Amino acid sequence: MRDQPDSFDAGLLTRGAKLKKAAELRAIINLAPSSSNPMHRREMLKNTALSAGLLVTPRQLRNFRMPGDFTKADFGSNFKWGVATAAYQIEGAWNEDGKGPSIWDTFSQNPKNIKTKENGNIACDFYHRYESDISLIKQLNMDVFRFSLSWSRLLPEGTGRVNPKGIGFYHQVIDRCLEVGVEPWITCYHWDLPQALQNKGGWTNRESVNWFSEYVNLITQKYGDRVKNWMVFNEPMAFVGLGYILGLHPPGYRSIKKFNAAAHHVTLSQAEGGRIIRANVSNAHIGTTYSCLHVEPKNEKEKHAKAARKLDALMNRLFIEPALGLGYPMGDLNLIHGIEKHMQPGDDEKMKFHFDFIGLQNYTRLVARHSLWPPVVWANEVKPAKRGVTEITEMGWEVYPEGIYKILRQFAAYKGVDKIIVTENGAAFPDVVEGEFVHDKQRVNFFKNYLENVLRAKQDGVNVQGYFVWTLMDNFEWAEGYKPRFGLVYVDYPTQKRIIKDSGYWWQEFLK
Ligand code: NOJ
């Protein structure tokens, strides 16, 4: 197809005939069952276009796709494919080999805090099974393993005394990755603050910037010789929002004041972390990740449009804009007006850091409406079920593939965002084990549809250079417990047996 002349024009048809053929063409694009052979589909399209007398460029032909009607090669040879995980969600060994407790250990010991009354004490037992789990990543043909380090495994009291067994564990994980040919990508912080530091106020204490700096200094010095890809934070809005304002995650506060204090110190730490990685790791590729989602108003009424602007500022803009030098989105978000109280002279400069890439994590979209609850925000979500949405994941999230296209465009439009990597995308659906199989068709379709939109964004000029699946294997989904399963690999928790799901085999084939 790539050798064709620039356009096809099959001569003259009457306008009516052309319209009829155009409709046929659209029908093929929209309705025809997805052919397993993209070339065959393109032939069909070309022939229909030719007989319709339509002008079609080879590029347009390449872009005619059904879900899944694309190949790995369409994303380019440098595109990174990976799986993402987090320490607390998979490691287990919560009190082994000198590890100190984290806020998640403390929080999940209280069954009232977790919907299923479970905890992450054992999780996927990755601490003891990392060798075979990393082999699985290779088996799925993934290039990258994104994982986080447990701060309190390394520094049991958060600062000061280093735990050599903790340091040794991550050396082994990194070495295993390199041995099997998988690139290790480290997230410094994925929500598990050492409990000892929470006892001193956690992120509400400005000292947290120094604690975090000490930790990042340690890990970059230990692992920076072999690990070049680093992410400072995982989803600051999620851990600050859920932990300090909604009270659903540790430390379980519901306080706007504490939220603002924590948000500011996390923002300072985000930039400081970037600077430390830059100083300590030669040729480092530095990013940080954000939970983001396309926000739109329920309808065109101004009050709903305003609600959408507020929620967009809160969910998408709060943590990236100060790093880009734009400051906090004060104008659109009265909730953060108290943040200024925590700012000291020079902080505007200290909040800035030029990241090599932005990690974009997307699952769904948000439809906003004006609302009297919660106060101060005066904006809320219209839940998918209330909008008549039928495709909803086990987390209650709408499946909305076009959302990833829209949010990629939104983030790419920032001056200073040079490169984006989708560092998380995936879905939890109820899985059924049938013998040695899990036929998770819905998840396969989810990936096809979302990937198609990532590709569309790329073809429309967004510099997206990687895509990591959330997640390698089913794991502890925080306050939701083990019920939502996001993995490409099924975990039978009582036996810790792993079963590759159909979605895992789909990826294996796609990346072959
Ligand atoms: C965001 C978080 O980074 C991850 O820890 C979580 O499990 C997934 N999204 C799914 O909710």
Coordinates of C-alpha atoms and ligand atoms in Angstrom, one line a residue:
M1 CA 0.0 0.0 0.0
R2 CA 2.9 2.3 0.8
D3 CA 4.1 2.2 -2.8
Q4 CA 0.9 3.5 -4.3
P5 CA 0.8 6.9 -6.1
D6 CA -0.3 9.8 -4.0
S7 CA -4.0 9.5 -4.7
F8 CA -6.6 7.5 -6.6
D9 CA -9.4 9.1 -8.6
A10 CA -11.5 6.5 -10.4
G11 CA -13.1 9.0 -12.8
L12 CA -16.5 10.6 -12.9
L13 CA -19.7 9.3 -11.3
T14 CA -22.9 11.2 -10.8
R15 CA -23.2 13.0 -7.5
G16 CA -25.9 10.6 -6.4
A17 CA -23.8 7.6 -7.2
K18 CA -20.8 9.1 -5.4
L19 CA -22.9 9.7 -2.3
K20 CA -24.1 6.1 -2.4
K21 CA -20.6 4.8 -2.8
A22 CA -19.4 7.1 0.0
A23 CA -22.1 5.6 2.3
E24 CA -20.9 2.1 1.3
L25 CA -17.4 3.1 2.2
R26 CA -18.5 4.5 5.6
A27 CA -20.4 1.3 6.2
I28 CA -17.2 -0.7 5.7
I29 CA -15.3 1.6 7.9
N30 CA -17.9 1.5 10.7
L31 CA -19.6 -1.8 10.5
A32 CA -17.7 -4.4 8.7
P33 CA -16.4 -7.2 11.0
S34 CA -12.8 -6.6 11.8
S35 CA -10.7 -8.6 9.3
S36 CA -7.7 -10.3 10.9
N37 CA -5.8 -9.1 7.9
P38 CA -5.5 -5.3 7.8
M39 CA -4.2 -5.4 4.2
H40 CA -7.3 -7.2 3.1
R41 CA -9.5 -4.5 4.7
R42 CA -7.5 -1.8 3.1
E43 CA -7.9 -3.5 -0.3
M44 CA -11.7 -3.6 0.2
L45 CA -11.6 0.1 1.1
K46 CA -9.4 1.0 -1.8
N47 CA -11.7 -0.8 -4.3
T48 CA -14.8 0.8 -2.9
A49 CA -13.2 4.2 -2.9
L50 CA -12.0 3.6 -6.4
S51 CA -15.4 2.7 -7.8
A52 CA -16.9 5.6 -5.9
G53 CA -14.6 8.0 -7.7
L54 CA -13.4 9.2 -4.4
L55 CA -10.0 10.7 -3.9
V56 CA -8.2 8.7 -1.3
T57 CA -4.6 9.1 -0.3
P58 CA -2.5 6.1 0.8
R59 CA -2.1 7.8 4.2
Q60 CA -5.9 7.9 4.6
L61 CA -6.1 4.3 3.6
R62 CA -3.6 3.4 6.2
N63 CA -5.7 5.3 8.7
F64 CA -9.0 3.4 8.0
R65 CA -9.1 1.1 10.9
M66 CA -11.4 -1.1 12.8
P67 CA -10.7 -1.8 16.4
G68 CA -7.6 -3.8 16.6
D69 CA -6.9 -3.2 12.9
F70 CA -3.4 -2.0 13.4
T71 CA 0.0 -3.5 14.2
K72 CA 2.8 -2.8 16.6
A73 CA 4.8 -1.4 13.7
D74 CA 2.2 1.4 13.2
F75 CA 3.4 2.9 16.5
G76 CA 7.0 3.1 15.3
S77 CA 10.1 1.1 16.2
N78 CA 11.1 3.2 19.2
F79 CA 7.8 3.0 20.9
K80 CA 8.0 1.4 24.4
W81 CA 5.6 -1.3 25.5
G82 CA 5.4 -2.3 29.1
V83 CA 3.5 -3.3 32.2
A84 CA 3.2 -1.2 35.3
T85 CA 2.9 -2.3 39.0
A86 CA 3.3 -0.8 42.4
A87 CA 5.2 -2.1 45.5
Y88 CA 2.4 -2.2 48.0
Q89 CA 0.0 -3.8 45.5
I90 CA 2.2 -6.8 44.7
E91 CA 5.1 -7.3 47.0
G92 CA 3.6 -8.7 50.3
A93 CA 6.4 -9.5 52.8
W94 CA 5.0 -6.5 54.7
N95 CA 7.1 -7.0 57.8
E96 CA 10.0 -9.2 56.5
D97 CA 13.7 -8.6 56.3
G98 CA 13.7 -5.4 58.3
K99 CA 11.0 -3.5 56.4
G100 CA 9.3 -0.8 58.4
P101 CA 5.6 -0.2 58.2
S102 CA 4.1 2.2 55.6
I103 CA 0.9 4.1 55.9
W104 CA -0.8 1.4 53.8
D105 CA 0.3 -1.3 56.2
T106 CA -1.3 0.6 59.1
F107 CA -4.4 1.6 57.2
S108 CA -5.2 -1.8 55.8
Q109 CA -4.8 -3.6 59.1
N110 CA -8.1 -2.0 60.0
P111 CA -10.6 -4.0 58.1
K112 CA -13.1 -1.1 58.2
N113 CA -10.9 0.8 55.7
I114 CA -11.0 -1.8 53.0
K115 CA -14.2 -2.7 51.2
T116 CA -13.4 -6.4 51.3
K117 CA -11.7 -6.3 54.7
E118 CA -8.4 -7.5 53.1
N119 CA -4.9 -6.1 53.3
G120 CA -1.7 -6.2 51.3
N121 CA 0.3 -8.3 53.8
I122 CA 0.9 -11.0 51.2
A123 CA -0.6 -9.6 48.0
C124 CA 1.0 -11.4 45.0
D125 CA 4.0 -12.4 47.1
F126 CA 6.2 -10.8 44.5
Y127 CA 8.9 -10.4 47.1
H128 CA 9.5 -14.1 46.9
R129 CA 8.3 -14.7 43.3
Y130 CA 9.9 -11.8 41.4
E131 CA 12.1 -14.1 39.3
S132 CA 9.3 -16.0 37.7
D133 CA 7.0 -12.9 37.6
I134 CA 9.7 -11.0 35.6
S135 CA 10.0 -14.0 33.3
L136 CA 6.3 -13.6 32.7
I137 CA 6.8 -10.0 31.5
K138 CA 9.3 -11.3 29.0
Q139 CA 7.0 -14.0 28.0
L140 CA 4.3 -11.4 27.1
N141 CA 6.9 -9.7 24.9
M142 CA 6.9 -6.5 26.9
D143 CA 10.0 -4.2 26.7
V144 CA 9.5 -2.5 30.1
F145 CA 8.7 -3.3 33.7
R146 CA 7.5 -0.2 35.5
F147 CA 7.6 -0.8 39.3
S148 CA 7.8 1.3 42.5
L149 CA 10.1 1.0 45.5
S150 CA 8.9 0.6 49.0
W151 CA 10.4 3.6 50.8
S152 CA 10.0 1.9 54.3
R153 CA 11.7 -1.3 53.0
L154 CA 14.8 0.8 52.3
L155 CA 14.5 3.3 55.1
P156 CA 12.4 1.7 57.8
E157 CA 12.0 5.0 59.7
G158 CA 11.7 7.0 56.5
T159 CA 15.1 8.7 57.0
G160 CA 18.4 7.8 58.6
R161 CA 19.0 4.1 59.0
V162 CA 19.2 2.1 55.7
N163 CA 18.0 -1.5 55.6
P164 CA 20.6 -3.5 53.6
K165 CA 18.2 -6.4 52.9
G166 CA 15.7 -3.9 51.3
I167 CA 18.5 -2.4 49.2
G168 CA 19.5 -6.0 48.2
F169 CA 16.0 -6.9 47.1
Y170 CA 15.7 -4.2 44.5
H171 CA 19.2 -5.0 43.2
Q172 CA 17.9 -8.4 42.6
V173 CA 14.8 -7.2 40.8
I174 CA 16.8 -4.9 38.6
D175 CA 19.4 -7.5 37.8
R176 CA 16.6 -10.0 37.0
C177 CA 15.1 -7.6 34.5
L178 CA 18.4 -7.0 32.8
E179 CA 19.1 -10.7 32.7
V180 CA 15.9 -11.5 30.9
G181 CA 16.0 -8.4 28.7
V182 CA 13.3 -6.2 30.2
E183 CA 14.0 -2.5 30.9
P184 CA 13.4 -1.5 34.5
W185 CA 11.5 1.8 35.0
I186 CA 11.4 3.0 38.6
T187 CA 8.6 5.0 40.2
C188 CA 10.1 6.5 43.3
Y189 CA 6.8 6.9 45.2
H190 CA 3.6 5.0 44.7
W191 CA 1.6 6.0 47.8
D192 CA 3.3 4.1 50.6
L193 CA 4.8 6.7 52.9
P194 CA 6.7 5.3 55.8
Q195 CA 4.5 5.3 58.9
A196 CA 7.3 6.9 60.9
L197 CA 7.0 10.0 58.7
Q198 CA 3.2 10.1 58.9
N199 CA 3.7 10.3 62.6
K200 CA 5.5 13.6 62.0
G201 CA 2.6 14.9 59.9
G202 CA 3.3 13.2 56.6
W203 CA 3.0 15.4 53.5
T204 CA 1.4 18.2 55.5
N205 CA 4.9 18.9 57.1
R206 CA 7.2 21.0 54.9
E207 CA 10.0 18.8 56.2
S208 CA 8.6 16.1 53.9
V209 CA 10.5 17.8 51.0
N210 CA 13.8 17.0 52.8
W211 CA 12.7 13.5 53.7
F212 CA 11.8 12.7 50.2
S213 CA 15.0 14.2 48.9
E214 CA 17.0 12.0 51.2
Y215 CA 15.1 9.0 49.9
V216 CA 15.5 9.9 46.2
N217 CA 19.2 10.5 46.8
L218 CA 19.6 7.1 48.3
I219 CA 17.8 5.2 45.5
T220 CA 19.4 7.0 42.7
Q221 CA 22.8 6.4 44.1
K222 CA 22.2 2.8 44.6
Y223 CA 20.4 2.0 41.3
G224 CA 21.2 4.8 38.9
D225 CA 24.1 2.9 37.3
R226 CA 21.7 0.4 35.8
V227 CA 18.3 2.2 35.8
K228 CA 18.0 5.2 33.5
N229 CA 14.2 5.6 33.4
W230 CA 12.7 7.3 36.5
M231 CA 9.3 8.6 37.5
V232 CA 9.2 10.8 40.6
F233 CA 5.5 10.3 41.7
N234 CA 2.6 8.2 40.8
E235 CA -0.6 10.2 40.5
P236 CA -0.2 13.0 43.1
M237 CA -3.8 14.1 42.7
A238 CA -4.9 10.6 43.6
F239 CA -2.9 10.1 46.8
V240 CA -3.3 13.7 48.0
G241 CA -7.0 13.8 47.1
L242 CA -8.0 10.4 48.4
G243 CA -5.8 10.7 51.5
Y244 CA -6.3 14.2 52.6
I245 CA -9.7 15.3 51.4
L246 CA -11.9 12.3 50.8
G247 CA -10.4 10.2 53.6
L248 CA -10.6 7.0 51.6
H249 CA -6.9 6.3 51.5
P250 CA -4.4 6.8 54.3
P251 CA -3.8 9.0 56.2
G252 CA -7.6 9.2 56.0
Y253 CA -8.1 13.0 56.5
R254 CA -11.0 15.0 55.3
S255 CA -9.6 18.4 55.5
I256 CA -9.2 21.2 52.9
K257 CA -6.5 22.8 55.0
K258 CA -4.5 19.5 55.1
F259 CA -5.1 18.9 51.4
N260 CA -3.6 22.3 50.5
A261 CA -0.6 21.8 52.7
A262 CA 0.1 18.3 51.3
A263 CA -0.5 19.4 47.7
H264 CA 2.1 22.2 48.0
H265 CA 4.8 20.0 49.6
V266 CA 4.2 17.2 47.1
T267 CA 4.5 19.8 44.3
L268 CA 7.9 21.0 45.8
S269 CA 9.0 17.4 46.2
Q270 CA 8.0 16.6 42.6
A271 CA 10.5 19.2 41.2
E272 CA 13.1 18.5 43.8
G273 CA 13.0 14.8 43.1
G274 CA 13.5 15.5 39.4
R275 CA 16.6 17.7 40.2
I276 CA 18.1 14.9 42.4
I277 CA 17.6 12.3 39.7
R278 CA 19.2 14.6 37.1
A279 CA 22.2 15.2 39.4
N280 CA 22.8 11.6 40.4
V281 CA 22.0 9.6 37.3
S282 CA 23.9 10.0 34.1
N283 CA 21.8 10.0 30.9
A284 CA 18.6 9.8 33.0
H285 CA 15.2 9.9 31.3
I286 CA 13.0 11.6 33.9
G287 CA 9.3 11.8 34.2
T288 CA 6.5 11.9 36.7
T289 CA 3.0 10.5 36.2
Y290 CA -0.5 12.0 36.5
S291 CA -4.0 10.6 36.8
C292 CA -5.9 12.4 34.0
L293 CA -9.2 12.2 32.3
H294 CA -11.2 14.2 29.8
V295 CA -13.7 16.3 31.6
E296 CA -16.9 17.6 29.9
P297 CA -20.0 19.4 31.1
K298 CA -23.3 17.6 31.4
N299 CA -24.8 20.1 28.9
E300 CA -24.1 23.5 27.6
K301 CA -25.4 25.5 30.5
E302 CA -22.8 27.9 31.9
K303 CA -23.1 26.5 35.5
H304 CA -22.2 23.1 34.2
A305 CA -19.4 24.4 32.0
K306 CA -18.0 26.2 35.1
A307 CA -18.2 22.9 37.1
A308 CA -16.3 21.2 34.3
R309 CA -13.6 23.9 34.4
K310 CA -13.2 23.4 38.1
L311 CA -13.0 19.6 38.0
D312 CA -10.5 19.8 35.1
A313 CA -8.3 22.2 37.2
L314 CA -8.5 19.8 40.1
M315 CA -8.1 16.5 38.4
N316 CA -5.8 17.4 35.5
R317 CA -4.0 20.7 36.1
L318 CA -3.1 21.1 39.7
F319 CA 0.2 19.3 39.8
I320 CA 1.5 19.6 36.3
E321 CA 1.1 23.4 35.8
P322 CA 3.4 24.5 38.7
A323 CA 6.1 22.2 37.3
L324 CA 5.7 23.9 33.9
G325 CA 6.0 27.3 35.4
L326 CA 2.4 28.2 35.2
G327 CA 1.7 28.2 38.9
Y328 CA -1.4 26.7 40.5
P329 CA -4.7 27.0 38.6
M330 CA -6.0 29.5 41.2
G331 CA -8.4 31.2 38.8
D332 CA -10.5 28.1 38.2
L333 CA -10.3 26.4 41.6
N334 CA -11.3 28.2 44.8
L335 CA -10.6 25.0 46.8
I336 CA -6.9 25.7 46.6
H337 CA -7.0 29.4 47.7
G338 CA -5.5 28.4 51.0
I339 CA -2.5 26.9 49.3
E340 CA -0.8 30.3 49.3
K341 CA -0.4 30.2 53.1
H342 CA 2.0 27.3 52.7
M343 CA 4.1 29.1 50.1
Q344 CA 7.4 30.7 51.0
P345 CA 9.4 33.2 49.0
G346 CA 11.1 31.4 46.1
D347 CA 8.7 28.5 46.0
D348 CA 7.4 29.5 42.5
E349 CA 10.8 28.8 41.2
K350 CA 11.4 25.7 43.2
M351 CA 8.1 24.1 41.9
K352 CA 9.5 24.1 38.3
F353 CA 11.2 21.2 36.7
H354 CA 11.5 20.3 33.1
F355 CA 10.6 16.6 32.8
D356 CA 11.9 14.6 29.8
F357 CA 8.5 13.0 29.6
I358 CA 5.1 13.1 31.3
G359 CA 3.5 9.9 32.3
L360 CA -0.2 10.0 31.4
Q361 CA -2.5 7.6 33.2
N362 CA -6.0 7.3 31.9
Y363 CA -9.0 5.0 32.5
T364 CA -12.2 6.9 31.9
R365 CA -13.8 10.3 31.4
L366 CA -15.7 12.6 33.7
V367 CA -19.0 14.3 33.0
A368 CA -19.4 17.3 35.3
R369 CA -22.4 19.1 36.7
H370 CA -22.9 22.0 39.0
S371 CA -23.8 20.7 42.5
L372 CA -24.4 22.0 46.0
W373 CA -22.2 19.1 47.2
P374 CA -19.4 19.1 48.0
P375 CA -19.3 22.7 49.3
V376 CA -16.4 24.9 48.2
V377 CA -16.1 22.9 45.0
W378 CA -19.8 23.1 44.0
A379 CA -19.2 20.6 41.2
N380 CA -19.7 16.9 41.0
E381 CA -19.7 14.0 38.6
V382 CA -22.7 12.6 36.8
K383 CA -22.1 8.9 37.4
P384 CA -22.1 6.7 34.2
A385 CA -25.1 4.7 35.4
K386 CA -27.1 7.9 35.6
R387 CA -26.2 8.7 32.0
G388 CA -27.4 5.4 30.7
V389 CA -23.9 4.2 30.0
T390 CA -23.8 0.4 29.6
E391 CA -20.1 -0.4 29.4
I392 CA -18.8 0.1 32.9
T393 CA -15.9 -1.6 34.5
E394 CA -15.8 -3.3 37.9
M395 CA -14.5 0.0 39.3
G396 CA -17.7 1.7 38.1
W397 CA -15.8 3.6 35.4
E398 CA -17.2 4.2 32.0
V399 CA -15.3 2.6 29.1
Y400 CA -14.7 5.6 26.9
P401 CA -11.8 5.0 24.5
E402 CA -12.0 8.4 22.8
G403 CA -11.2 9.9 26.2
I404 CA -7.6 8.9 26.0
Y405 CA -7.3 10.6 22.6
K406 CA -8.8 13.8 24.0
I407 CA -6.7 13.9 27.1
L408 CA -3.5 13.1 25.1
R409 CA -4.3 16.1 22.9
Q410 CA -5.0 18.3 26.0
F411 CA -1.7 17.4 27.7
A412 CA 0.3 17.6 24.4
A413 CA -0.9 21.2 24.0
Y414 CA 1.1 22.4 27.0
K415 CA 4.3 24.2 26.1
G416 CA 7.0 22.3 27.9
V417 CA 5.4 18.8 27.5
D418 CA 7.9 17.4 25.0
K419 CA 7.0 13.8 25.2
I420 CA 4.2 11.7 26.7
I421 CA 4.2 8.0 27.8
V422 CA 1.0 6.4 28.7
T423 CA 2.3 4.9 31.9
E424 CA -1.0 3.3 32.9
N425 CA -4.2 2.1 31.1
G426 CA -6.3 -0.9 31.7
A427 CA -9.6 -2.2 33.0
A428 CA -11.0 -4.4 35.8
F429 CA -13.7 -6.8 34.7
P430 CA -15.0 -9.9 36.5
D431 CA -12.8 -12.8 35.3
V432 CA -13.9 -16.4 35.2
V433 CA -11.3 -19.2 35.3
E434 CA -12.1 -22.1 32.9
G435 CA -9.6 -24.8 33.4
E436 CA -6.3 -23.2 32.4
F437 CA -7.9 -20.2 30.8
V438 CA -9.5 -16.9 31.5
H439 CA -11.4 -15.7 28.4
D440 CA -11.4 -12.0 29.1
K441 CA -12.8 -10.8 25.8
Q442 CA -14.0 -7.5 27.3
R443 CA -10.5 -6.6 28.3
V444 CA -9.1 -7.5 24.9
N445 CA -11.6 -5.2 23.3
F446 CA -10.8 -2.5 25.8
F447 CA -7.1 -2.6 24.8
K448 CA -7.9 -2.6 21.1
N449 CA -10.2 0.4 21.4
Y450 CA -8.0 2.5 23.7
L451 CA -4.8 1.6 21.7
E452 CA -6.6 2.7 18.5
N453 CA -7.1 6.1 20.1
V454 CA -3.5 6.3 21.2
L455 CA -2.5 5.7 17.7
R456 CA -4.9 8.3 16.4
A457 CA -3.4 10.8 18.7
K458 CA 0.1 9.9 17.6
Q459 CA -0.9 10.2 13.9
D460 CA -2.4 13.6 14.7
G461 CA 0.9 14.8 16.0
V462 CA 1.0 14.0 19.7
N463 CA 4.5 12.9 20.7
V464 CA 3.4 9.7 22.5
Q465 CA 6.3 7.3 22.7
G466 CA 5.1 4.5 25.0
Y467 CA 2.2 2.6 26.5
F468 CA 2.2 0.6 29.7
V469 CA -0.6 -1.7 30.7
W470 CA -2.1 -1.5 34.1
T471 CA -1.2 -4.2 35.1
L472 CA 1.0 -7.3 34.9
M473 CA -1.1 -9.4 37.3
D474 CA -4.2 -9.0 39.5
N475 CA -3.3 -7.3 42.7
F476 CA -4.4 -5.4 45.8
E477 CA -6.6 -2.6 44.5
W478 CA -6.1 -0.3 47.5
A479 CA -9.4 0.4 49.4
E480 CA -11.3 -1.9 47.0
G481 CA -9.3 -5.0 48.1
Y482 CA -8.6 -7.9 45.7
K483 CA -12.0 -7.9 44.0
P484 CA -11.3 -5.7 41.0
R485 CA -8.9 -7.7 38.7
F486 CA -6.8 -5.6 36.3
G487 CA -4.1 -8.1 35.4
L488 CA -3.0 -9.6 32.1
V489 CA -2.3 -12.5 34.4
Y490 CA -4.8 -14.0 36.8
V491 CA -3.7 -14.6 40.3
D492 CA -5.3 -17.3 42.4
Y493 CA -4.5 -15.8 45.8
P494 CA -4.8 -18.9 48.0
T495 CA -2.3 -20.8 45.9
Q496 CA -0.5 -17.8 44.2
K497 CA -0.8 -19.6 40.9
R498 CA -0.6 -17.4 37.8
I499 CA -2.7 -18.0 34.7
I500 CA -2.1 -15.9 31.6
K501 CA -5.5 -14.4 30.5
D502 CA -6.6 -14.2 26.9
S503 CA -5.7 -10.5 27.1
G504 CA -2.1 -11.5 28.0
Y505 CA -2.0 -13.8 25.0
W506 CA -3.4 -11.0 22.9
W507 CA -0.5 -8.8 23.9
Q508 CA 2.0 -11.5 23.4
E509 CA 0.8 -11.9 19.9
F510 CA 0.5 -8.2 19.2
L511 CA 4.0 -7.5 20.3
K512 CA 5.6 -10.6 18.7
Ligands
NOJ1 C1 -4.0 4.2 39.4 C2 -2.9 3.7 40.3 O1 -1.6 4.2 39.9 C3 -2.8 2.2 40.5 O2 -2.2 2.0 41.7 C4 -4.3 1.6 40.5 O3 -4.3 0.3 40.9 C5 -4.8 1.8 39.2 N1 -4.8 3.2 38.8 C6 -6.2 1.3 39.0 O4 -7.1 1.9 39.9

